PDB file of C-alpha atoms in Angstrom:
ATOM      1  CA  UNK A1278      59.194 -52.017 133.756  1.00 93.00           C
ATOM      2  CA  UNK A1279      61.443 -49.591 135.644  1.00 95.00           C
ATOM      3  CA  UNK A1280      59.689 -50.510 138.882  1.00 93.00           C
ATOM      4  CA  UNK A1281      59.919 -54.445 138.914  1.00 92.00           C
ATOM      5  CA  UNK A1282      56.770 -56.065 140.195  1.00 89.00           C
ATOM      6  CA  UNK A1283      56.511 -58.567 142.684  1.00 89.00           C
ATOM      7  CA  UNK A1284      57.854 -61.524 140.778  1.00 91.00           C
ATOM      8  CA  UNK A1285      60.588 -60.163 140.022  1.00 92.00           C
ATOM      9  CA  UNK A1286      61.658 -58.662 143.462  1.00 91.00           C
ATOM     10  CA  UNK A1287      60.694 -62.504 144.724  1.00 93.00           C
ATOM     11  CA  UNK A1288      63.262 -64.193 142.756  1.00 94.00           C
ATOM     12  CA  UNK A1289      65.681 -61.308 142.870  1.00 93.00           C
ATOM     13  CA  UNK A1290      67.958 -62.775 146.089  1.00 93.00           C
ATOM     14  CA  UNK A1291      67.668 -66.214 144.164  1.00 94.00           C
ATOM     15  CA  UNK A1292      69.585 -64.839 141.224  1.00 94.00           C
ATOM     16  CA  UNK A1293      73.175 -64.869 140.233  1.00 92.00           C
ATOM     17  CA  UNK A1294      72.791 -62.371 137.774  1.00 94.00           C
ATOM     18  CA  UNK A1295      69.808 -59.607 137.127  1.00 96.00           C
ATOM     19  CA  UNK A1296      69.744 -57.571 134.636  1.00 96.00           C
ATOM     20  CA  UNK A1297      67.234 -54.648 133.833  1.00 97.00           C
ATOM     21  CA  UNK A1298      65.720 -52.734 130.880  1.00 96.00           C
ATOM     22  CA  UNK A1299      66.358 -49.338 132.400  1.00 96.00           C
ATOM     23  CA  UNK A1300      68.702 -47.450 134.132  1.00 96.00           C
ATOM     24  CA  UNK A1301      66.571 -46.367 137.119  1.00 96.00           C
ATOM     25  CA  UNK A1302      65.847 -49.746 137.845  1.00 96.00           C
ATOM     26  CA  UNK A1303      69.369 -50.470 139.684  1.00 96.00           C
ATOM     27  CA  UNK A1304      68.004 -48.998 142.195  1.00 93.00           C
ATOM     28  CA  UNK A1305      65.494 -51.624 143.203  1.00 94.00           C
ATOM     29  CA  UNK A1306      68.326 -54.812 142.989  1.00 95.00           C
ATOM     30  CA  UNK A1307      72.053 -55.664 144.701  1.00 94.00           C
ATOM     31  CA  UNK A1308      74.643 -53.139 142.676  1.00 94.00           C
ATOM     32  CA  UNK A1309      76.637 -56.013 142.946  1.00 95.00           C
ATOM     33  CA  UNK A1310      75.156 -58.127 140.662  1.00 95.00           C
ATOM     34  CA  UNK A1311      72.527 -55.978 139.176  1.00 97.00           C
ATOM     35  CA  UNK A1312      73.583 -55.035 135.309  1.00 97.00           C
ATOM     36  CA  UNK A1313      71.916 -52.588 133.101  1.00 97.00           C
ATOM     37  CA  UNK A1314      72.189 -54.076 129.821  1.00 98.00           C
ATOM     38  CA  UNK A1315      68.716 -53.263 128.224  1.00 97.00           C
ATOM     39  CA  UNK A1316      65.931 -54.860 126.695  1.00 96.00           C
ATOM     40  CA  UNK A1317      65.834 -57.145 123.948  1.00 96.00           C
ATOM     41  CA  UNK A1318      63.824 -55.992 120.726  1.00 96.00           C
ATOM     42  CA  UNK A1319      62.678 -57.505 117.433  1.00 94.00           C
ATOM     43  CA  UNK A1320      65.193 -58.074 114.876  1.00 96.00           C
ATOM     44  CA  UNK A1321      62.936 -55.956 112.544  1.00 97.00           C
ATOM     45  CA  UNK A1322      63.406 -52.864 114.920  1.00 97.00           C
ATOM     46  CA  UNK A1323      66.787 -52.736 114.381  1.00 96.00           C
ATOM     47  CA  UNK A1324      66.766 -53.558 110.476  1.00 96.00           C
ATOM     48  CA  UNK A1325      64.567 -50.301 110.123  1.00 97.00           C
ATOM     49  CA  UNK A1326      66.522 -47.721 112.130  1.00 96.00           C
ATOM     50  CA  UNK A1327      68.664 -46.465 109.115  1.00 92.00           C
ATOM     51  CA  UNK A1328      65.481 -45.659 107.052  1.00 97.00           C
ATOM     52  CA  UNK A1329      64.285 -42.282 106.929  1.00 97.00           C
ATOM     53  CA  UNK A1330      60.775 -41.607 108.188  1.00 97.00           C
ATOM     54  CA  UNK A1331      59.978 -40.223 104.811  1.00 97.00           C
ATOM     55  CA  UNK A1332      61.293 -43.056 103.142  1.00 98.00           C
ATOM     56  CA  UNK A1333      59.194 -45.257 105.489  1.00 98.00           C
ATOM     57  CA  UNK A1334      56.134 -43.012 104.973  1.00 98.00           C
ATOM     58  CA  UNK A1335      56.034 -43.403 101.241  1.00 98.00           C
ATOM     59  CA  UNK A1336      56.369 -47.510 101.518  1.00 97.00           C
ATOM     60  CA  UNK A1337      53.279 -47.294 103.861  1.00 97.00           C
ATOM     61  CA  UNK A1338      51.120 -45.218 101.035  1.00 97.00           C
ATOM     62  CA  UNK A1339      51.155 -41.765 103.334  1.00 98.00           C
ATOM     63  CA  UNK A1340      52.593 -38.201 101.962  1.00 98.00           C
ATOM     64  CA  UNK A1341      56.272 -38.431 102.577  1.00 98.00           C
ATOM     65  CA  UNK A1342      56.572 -34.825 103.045  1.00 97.00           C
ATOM     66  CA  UNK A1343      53.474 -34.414 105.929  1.00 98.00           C
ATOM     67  CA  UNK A1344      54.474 -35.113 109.495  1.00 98.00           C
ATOM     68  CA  UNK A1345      52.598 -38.761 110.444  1.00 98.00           C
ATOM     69  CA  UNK A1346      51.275 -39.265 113.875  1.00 98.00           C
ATOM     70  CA  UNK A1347      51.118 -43.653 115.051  1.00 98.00           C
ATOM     71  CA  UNK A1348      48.640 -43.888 117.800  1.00 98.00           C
ATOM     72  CA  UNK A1349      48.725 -47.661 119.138  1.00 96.00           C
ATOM     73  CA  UNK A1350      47.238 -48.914 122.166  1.00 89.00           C
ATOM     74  CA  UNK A1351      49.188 -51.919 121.979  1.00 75.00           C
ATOM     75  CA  UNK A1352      47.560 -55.375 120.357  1.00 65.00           C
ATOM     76  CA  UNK A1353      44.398 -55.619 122.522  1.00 66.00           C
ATOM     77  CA  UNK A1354      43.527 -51.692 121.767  1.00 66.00           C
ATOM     78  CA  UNK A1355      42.919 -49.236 123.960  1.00 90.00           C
ATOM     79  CA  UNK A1356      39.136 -47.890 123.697  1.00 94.00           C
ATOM     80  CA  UNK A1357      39.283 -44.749 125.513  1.00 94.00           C
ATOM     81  CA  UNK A1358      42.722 -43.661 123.575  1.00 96.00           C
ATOM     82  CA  UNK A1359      40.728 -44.814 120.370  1.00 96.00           C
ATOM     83  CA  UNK A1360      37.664 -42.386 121.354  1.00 97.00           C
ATOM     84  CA  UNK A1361      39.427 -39.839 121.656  1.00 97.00           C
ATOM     85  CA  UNK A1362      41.657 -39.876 118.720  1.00 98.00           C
ATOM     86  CA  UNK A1363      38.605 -40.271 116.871  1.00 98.00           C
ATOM     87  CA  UNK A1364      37.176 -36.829 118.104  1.00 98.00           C
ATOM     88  CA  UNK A1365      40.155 -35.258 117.817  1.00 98.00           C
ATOM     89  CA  UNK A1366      40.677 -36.183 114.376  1.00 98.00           C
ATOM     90  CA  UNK A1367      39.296 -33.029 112.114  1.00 97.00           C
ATOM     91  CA  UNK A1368      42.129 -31.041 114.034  1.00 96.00           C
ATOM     92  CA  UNK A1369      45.085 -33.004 113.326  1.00 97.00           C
ATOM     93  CA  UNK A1370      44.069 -34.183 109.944  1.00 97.00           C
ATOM     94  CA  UNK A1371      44.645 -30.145 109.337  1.00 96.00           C
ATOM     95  CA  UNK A1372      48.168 -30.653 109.342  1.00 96.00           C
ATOM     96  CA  UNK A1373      49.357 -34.211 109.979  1.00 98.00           C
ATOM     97  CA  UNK A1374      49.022 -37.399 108.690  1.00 98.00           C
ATOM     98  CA  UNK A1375      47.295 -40.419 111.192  1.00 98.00           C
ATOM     99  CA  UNK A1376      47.849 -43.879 111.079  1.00 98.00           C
ATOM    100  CA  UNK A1377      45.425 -45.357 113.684  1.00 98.00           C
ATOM    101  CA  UNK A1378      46.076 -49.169 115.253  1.00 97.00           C
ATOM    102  CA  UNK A1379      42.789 -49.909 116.946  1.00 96.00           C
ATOM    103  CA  UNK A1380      43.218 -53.423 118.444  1.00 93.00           C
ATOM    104  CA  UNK A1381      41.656 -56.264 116.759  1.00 93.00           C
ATOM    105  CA  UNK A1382      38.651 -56.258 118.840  1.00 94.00           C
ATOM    106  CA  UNK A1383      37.985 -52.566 118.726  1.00 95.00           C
ATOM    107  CA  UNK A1384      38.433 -52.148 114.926  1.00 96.00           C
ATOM    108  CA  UNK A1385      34.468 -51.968 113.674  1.00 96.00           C
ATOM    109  CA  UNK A1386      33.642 -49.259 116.253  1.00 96.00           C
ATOM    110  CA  UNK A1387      36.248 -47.262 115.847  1.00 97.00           C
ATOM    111  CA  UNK A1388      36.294 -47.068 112.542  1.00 97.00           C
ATOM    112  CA  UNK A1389      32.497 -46.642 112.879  1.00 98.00           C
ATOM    113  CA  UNK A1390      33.225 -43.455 115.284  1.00 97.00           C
ATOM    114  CA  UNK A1391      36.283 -42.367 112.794  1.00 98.00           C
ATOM    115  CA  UNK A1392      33.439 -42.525 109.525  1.00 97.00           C
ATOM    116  CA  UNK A1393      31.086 -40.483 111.688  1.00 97.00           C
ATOM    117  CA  UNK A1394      33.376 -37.743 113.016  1.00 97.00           C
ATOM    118  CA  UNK A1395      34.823 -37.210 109.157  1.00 97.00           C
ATOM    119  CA  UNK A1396      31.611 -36.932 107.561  1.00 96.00           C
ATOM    120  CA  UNK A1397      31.273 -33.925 105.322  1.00 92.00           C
ATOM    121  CA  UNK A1398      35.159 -33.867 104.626  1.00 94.00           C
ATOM    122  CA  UNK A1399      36.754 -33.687 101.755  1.00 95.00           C
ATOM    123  CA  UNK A1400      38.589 -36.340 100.322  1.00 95.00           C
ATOM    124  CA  UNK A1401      41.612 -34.974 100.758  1.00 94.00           C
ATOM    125  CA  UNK A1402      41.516 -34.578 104.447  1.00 95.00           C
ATOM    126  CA  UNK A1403      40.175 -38.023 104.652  1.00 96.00           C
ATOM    127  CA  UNK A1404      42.814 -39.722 102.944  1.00 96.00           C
ATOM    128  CA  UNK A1405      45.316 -38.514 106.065  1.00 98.00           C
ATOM    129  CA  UNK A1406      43.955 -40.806 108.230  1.00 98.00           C
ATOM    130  CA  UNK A1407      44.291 -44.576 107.802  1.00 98.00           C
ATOM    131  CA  UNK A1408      42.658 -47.312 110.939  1.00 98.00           C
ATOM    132  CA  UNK A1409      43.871 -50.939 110.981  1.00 97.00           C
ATOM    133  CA  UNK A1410      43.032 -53.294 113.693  1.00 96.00           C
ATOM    134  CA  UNK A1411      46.758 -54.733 113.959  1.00 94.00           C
ATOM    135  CA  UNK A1412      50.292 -54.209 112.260  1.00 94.00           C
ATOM    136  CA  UNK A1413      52.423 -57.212 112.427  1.00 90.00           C
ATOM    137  CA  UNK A1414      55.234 -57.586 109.507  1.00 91.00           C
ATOM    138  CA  UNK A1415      54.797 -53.405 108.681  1.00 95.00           C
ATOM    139  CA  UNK A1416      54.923 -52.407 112.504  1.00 96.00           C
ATOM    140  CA  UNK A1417      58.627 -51.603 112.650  1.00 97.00           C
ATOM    141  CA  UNK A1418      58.109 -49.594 109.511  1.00 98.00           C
ATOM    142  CA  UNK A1419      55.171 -47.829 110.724  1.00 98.00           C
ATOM    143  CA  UNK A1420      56.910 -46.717 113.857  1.00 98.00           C
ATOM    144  CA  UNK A1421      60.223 -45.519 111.334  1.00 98.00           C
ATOM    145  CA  UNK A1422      57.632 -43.372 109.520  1.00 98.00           C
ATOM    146  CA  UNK A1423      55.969 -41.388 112.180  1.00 98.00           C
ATOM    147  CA  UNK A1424      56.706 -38.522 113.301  1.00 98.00           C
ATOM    148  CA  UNK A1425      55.241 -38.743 116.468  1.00 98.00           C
ATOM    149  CA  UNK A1426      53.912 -41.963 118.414  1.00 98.00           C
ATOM    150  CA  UNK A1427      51.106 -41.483 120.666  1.00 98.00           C
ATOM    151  CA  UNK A1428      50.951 -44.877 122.898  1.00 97.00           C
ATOM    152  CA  UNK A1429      50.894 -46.630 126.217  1.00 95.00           C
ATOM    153  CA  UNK A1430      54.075 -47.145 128.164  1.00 95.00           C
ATOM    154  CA  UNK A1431      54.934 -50.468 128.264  1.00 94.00           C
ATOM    155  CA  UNK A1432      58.508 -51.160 128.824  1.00 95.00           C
ATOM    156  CA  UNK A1433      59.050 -53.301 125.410  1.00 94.00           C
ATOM    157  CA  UNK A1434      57.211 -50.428 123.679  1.00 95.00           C
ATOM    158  CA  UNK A1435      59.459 -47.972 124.520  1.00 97.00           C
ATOM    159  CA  UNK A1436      62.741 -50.083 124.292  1.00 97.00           C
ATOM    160  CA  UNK A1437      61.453 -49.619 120.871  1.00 97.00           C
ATOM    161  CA  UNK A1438      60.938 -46.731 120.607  1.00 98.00           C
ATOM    162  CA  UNK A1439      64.458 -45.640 122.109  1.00 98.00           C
ATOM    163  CA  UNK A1440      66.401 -47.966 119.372  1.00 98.00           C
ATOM    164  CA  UNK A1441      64.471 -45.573 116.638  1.00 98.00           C
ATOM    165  CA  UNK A1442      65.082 -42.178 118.511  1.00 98.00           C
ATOM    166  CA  UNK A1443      60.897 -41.763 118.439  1.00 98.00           C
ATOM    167  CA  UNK A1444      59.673 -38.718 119.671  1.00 97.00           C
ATOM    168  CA  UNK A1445      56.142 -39.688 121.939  1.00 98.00           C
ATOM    169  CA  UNK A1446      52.855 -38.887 124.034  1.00 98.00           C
ATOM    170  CA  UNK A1447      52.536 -40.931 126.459  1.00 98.00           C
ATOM    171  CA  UNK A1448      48.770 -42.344 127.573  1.00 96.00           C
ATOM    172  CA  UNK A1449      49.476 -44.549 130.638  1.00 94.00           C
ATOM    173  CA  UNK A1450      47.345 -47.027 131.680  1.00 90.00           C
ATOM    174  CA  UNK A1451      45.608 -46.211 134.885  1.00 85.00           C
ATOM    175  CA  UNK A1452      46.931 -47.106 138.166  1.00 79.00           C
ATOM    176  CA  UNK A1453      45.134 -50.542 139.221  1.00 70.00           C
ATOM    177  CA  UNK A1454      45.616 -52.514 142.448  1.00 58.00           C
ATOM    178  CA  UNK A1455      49.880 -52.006 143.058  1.00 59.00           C
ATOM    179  CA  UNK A1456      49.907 -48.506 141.358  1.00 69.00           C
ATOM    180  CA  UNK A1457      50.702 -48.147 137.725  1.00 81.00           C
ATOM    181  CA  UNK A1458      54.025 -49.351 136.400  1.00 92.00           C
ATOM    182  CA  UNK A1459      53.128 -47.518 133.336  1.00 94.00           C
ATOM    183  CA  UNK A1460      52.768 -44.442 134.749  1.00 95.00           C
ATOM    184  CA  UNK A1461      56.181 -44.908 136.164  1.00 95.00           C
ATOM    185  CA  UNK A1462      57.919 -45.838 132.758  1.00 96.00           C
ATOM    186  CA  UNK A1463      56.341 -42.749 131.514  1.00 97.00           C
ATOM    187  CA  UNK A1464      57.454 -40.255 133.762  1.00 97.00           C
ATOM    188  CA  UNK A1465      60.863 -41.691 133.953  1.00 97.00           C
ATOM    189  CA  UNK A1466      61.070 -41.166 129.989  1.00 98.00           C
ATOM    190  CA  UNK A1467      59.453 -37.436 130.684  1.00 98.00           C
ATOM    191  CA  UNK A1468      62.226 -36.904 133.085  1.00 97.00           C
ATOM    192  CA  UNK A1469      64.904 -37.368 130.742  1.00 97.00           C
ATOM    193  CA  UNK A1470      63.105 -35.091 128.516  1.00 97.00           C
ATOM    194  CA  UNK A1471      62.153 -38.380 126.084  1.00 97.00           C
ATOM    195  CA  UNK A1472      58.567 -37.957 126.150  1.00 98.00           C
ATOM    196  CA  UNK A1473      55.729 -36.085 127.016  1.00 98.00           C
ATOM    197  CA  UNK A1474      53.084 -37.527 129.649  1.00 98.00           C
ATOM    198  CA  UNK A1475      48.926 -37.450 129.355  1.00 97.00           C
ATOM    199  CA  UNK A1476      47.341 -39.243 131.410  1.00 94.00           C
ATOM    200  CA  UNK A1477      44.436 -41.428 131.013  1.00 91.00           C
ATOM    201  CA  UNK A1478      42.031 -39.444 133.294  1.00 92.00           C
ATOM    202  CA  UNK A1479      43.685 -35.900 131.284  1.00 96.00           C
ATOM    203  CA  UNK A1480      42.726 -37.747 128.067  1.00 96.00           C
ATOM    204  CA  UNK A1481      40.404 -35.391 126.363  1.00 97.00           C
ATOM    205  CA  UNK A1482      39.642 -33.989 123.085  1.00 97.00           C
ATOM    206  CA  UNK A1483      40.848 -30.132 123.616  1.00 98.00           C
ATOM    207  CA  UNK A1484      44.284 -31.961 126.127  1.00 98.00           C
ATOM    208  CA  UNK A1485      45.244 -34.369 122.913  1.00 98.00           C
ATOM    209  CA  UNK A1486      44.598 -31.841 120.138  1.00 98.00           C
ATOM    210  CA  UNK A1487      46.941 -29.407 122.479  1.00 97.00           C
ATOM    211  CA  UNK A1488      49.770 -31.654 122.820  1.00 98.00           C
ATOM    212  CA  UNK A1489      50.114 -32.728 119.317  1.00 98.00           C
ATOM    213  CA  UNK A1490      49.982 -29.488 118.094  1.00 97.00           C
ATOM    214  CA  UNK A1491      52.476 -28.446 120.450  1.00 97.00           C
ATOM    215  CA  UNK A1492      54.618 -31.055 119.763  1.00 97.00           C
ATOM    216  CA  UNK A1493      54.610 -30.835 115.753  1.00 97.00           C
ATOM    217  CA  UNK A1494      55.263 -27.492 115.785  1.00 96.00           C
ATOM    218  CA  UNK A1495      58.801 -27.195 116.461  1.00 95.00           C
ATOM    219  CA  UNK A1496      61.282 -29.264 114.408  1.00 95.00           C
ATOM    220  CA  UNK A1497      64.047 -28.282 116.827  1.00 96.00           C
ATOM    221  CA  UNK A1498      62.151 -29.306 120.038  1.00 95.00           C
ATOM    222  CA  UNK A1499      60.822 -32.905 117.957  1.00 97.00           C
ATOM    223  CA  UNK A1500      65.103 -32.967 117.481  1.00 97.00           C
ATOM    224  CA  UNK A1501      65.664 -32.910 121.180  1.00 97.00           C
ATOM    225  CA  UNK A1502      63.327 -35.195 122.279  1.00 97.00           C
ATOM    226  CA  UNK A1503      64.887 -37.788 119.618  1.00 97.00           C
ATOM    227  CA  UNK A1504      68.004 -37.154 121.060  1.00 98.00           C
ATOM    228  CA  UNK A1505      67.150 -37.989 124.454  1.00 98.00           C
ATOM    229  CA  UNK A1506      64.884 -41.116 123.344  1.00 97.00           C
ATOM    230  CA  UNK A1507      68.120 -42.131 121.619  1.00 97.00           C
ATOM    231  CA  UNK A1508      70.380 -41.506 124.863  1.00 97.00           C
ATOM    232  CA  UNK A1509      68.183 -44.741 126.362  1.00 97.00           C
ATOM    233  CA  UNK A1510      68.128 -47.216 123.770  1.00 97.00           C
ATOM    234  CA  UNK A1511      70.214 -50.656 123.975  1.00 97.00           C
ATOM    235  CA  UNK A1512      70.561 -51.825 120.802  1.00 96.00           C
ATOM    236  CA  UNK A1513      72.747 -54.346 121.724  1.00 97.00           C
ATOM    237  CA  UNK A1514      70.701 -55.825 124.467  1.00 97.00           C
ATOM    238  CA  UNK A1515      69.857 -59.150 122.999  1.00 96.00           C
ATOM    239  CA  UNK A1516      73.514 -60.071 122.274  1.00 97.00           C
ATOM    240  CA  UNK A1517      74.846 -58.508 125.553  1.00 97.00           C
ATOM    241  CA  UNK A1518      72.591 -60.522 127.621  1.00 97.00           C
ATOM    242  CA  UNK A1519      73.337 -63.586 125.564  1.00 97.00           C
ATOM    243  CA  UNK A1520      77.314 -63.280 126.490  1.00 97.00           C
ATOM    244  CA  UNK A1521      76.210 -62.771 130.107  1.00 95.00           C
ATOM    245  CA  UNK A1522      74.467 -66.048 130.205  1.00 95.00           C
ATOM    246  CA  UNK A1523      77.288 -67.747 128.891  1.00 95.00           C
ATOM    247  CA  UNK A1524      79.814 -66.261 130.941  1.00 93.00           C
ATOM    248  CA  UNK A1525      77.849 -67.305 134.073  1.00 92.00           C
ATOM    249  CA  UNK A1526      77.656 -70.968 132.424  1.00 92.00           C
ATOM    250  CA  UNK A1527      81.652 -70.936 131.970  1.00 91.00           C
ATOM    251  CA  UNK A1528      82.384 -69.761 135.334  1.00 85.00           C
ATOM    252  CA  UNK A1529      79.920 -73.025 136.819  1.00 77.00           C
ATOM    253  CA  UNK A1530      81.951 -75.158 134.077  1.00 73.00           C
ATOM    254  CA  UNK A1531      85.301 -74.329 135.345  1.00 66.00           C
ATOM    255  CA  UNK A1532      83.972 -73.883 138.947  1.00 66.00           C
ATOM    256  CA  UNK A1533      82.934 -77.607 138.376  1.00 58.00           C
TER     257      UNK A1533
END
């Protein structure tokens, strides 16, 4: 996260070497041996960036030429991101695809409140919107297809999302006990004009429908954002960090 928790400002003065996930985190470590050199992301990520979204789209089953929203709430779920979705879904499904990942544990209900909420559509409209409890081998693909990602903030989430230039809403978990180092992730990304912030207590039906709307409707303003989402992305974080680990071990070699 861009604000390091406790653990990590702990064993900060016990390190030789820190390195951090995002830029504004320098400032909570020694510049002197504090290096920015991102964070590490699957392998699958990167194998997808080159694809085009409507390439991506058609692999996944959706209409390559209709802009696909991904709304994930990570692998446990989020319930009250999955509510409102649901409600919100005979507005979007008027001119966007959705690809809903529930969380294994909140699958039946949602899809329960999803089947309720579409009743009386046609078949048409229903067949924008596909639910799945979890993605696992199609997740990087998913993410390449959509045109928008509405999700939480984690800090490996949106590593991801900056390797893949992914324009995003932003839901936040709620500050708990320490404040919310989501919430600060997410407004960093906002700041450098990466992302656009709801959060969880704004989370309603007419706020959501509102923001995607707004979002989808200008190809030149979904172009910025990827632009900037692109401007924080590491791709190279894995290997840098590797050569930084063995530089440190052939300095205590030689040292020895």
């Amino acid at each position: 996260d861009v604000s390091p928790n406790l653990s990590n400002r702990l064993i900060g003065p016990l390190a030789k070497r820190i390195s951090v996930a995002f830029a504004d985190s320098l400032n909570y470590f020694p510049k002197q041996k504090t290096l920015h050199l991102g964070n590490p992301v699957r392998e699958a990520i990167l194998e997808v960036a080159g694809v085009p979204a409507e390439q991506a789209r058609e692999k996944l089953g959706f209409d390559p030429a209709l802009p696909l929203v991904l709304v994930t709430g990570g692998s446990q779920g989020a319930r009250h991101l999955n509510q409102v979705v649901c409600e919100t879904l005979p507005e979007l499904l008027m001119y966007c695809q959705v690809l809903q990942i529930s969380g294994s544990k909140l699958f039946e209900e949602t899809r329960s409140q999803a089947e309720q909420v579409l009743t009386g559509q046609n078949e048409a409209v229903k067949a924008r919107y596909r639910v799945v409890p979890y993605m696992d081998d199609e997740m990087a693909l998913a993410l390449q297809a959509s045109s928008l990602v509405v999700c939480r903030a984690g800090a490996a989430t949106l590593s991801e999302l900056a390797i893949l230039g992914k324009p995003c809403l932003l839901v936040p978990l709620p500050p708990a006990i320490g404040g919310s180092p989501q919430e600060v992730n997410a407004f960093m990304f906002a700041r450098k004009q990466a992302a656009k912030v709801l959060k969880d207590g704004e989370l309603t039906r007419p706020n959501l429908a509102k923001s995607i709307r707004s979002m989808l409707s200008s190809d030149e303003a979904l172009r910025r954002m990827a632009e900037a989402t692109l401007q924080l992305a590491k791709p190279h974080a894995t290997e840098d960090i590797a050569a930084e680990v063995v530089r440190i071990a052939q300095r205590g070699r030689i040292k020895g």
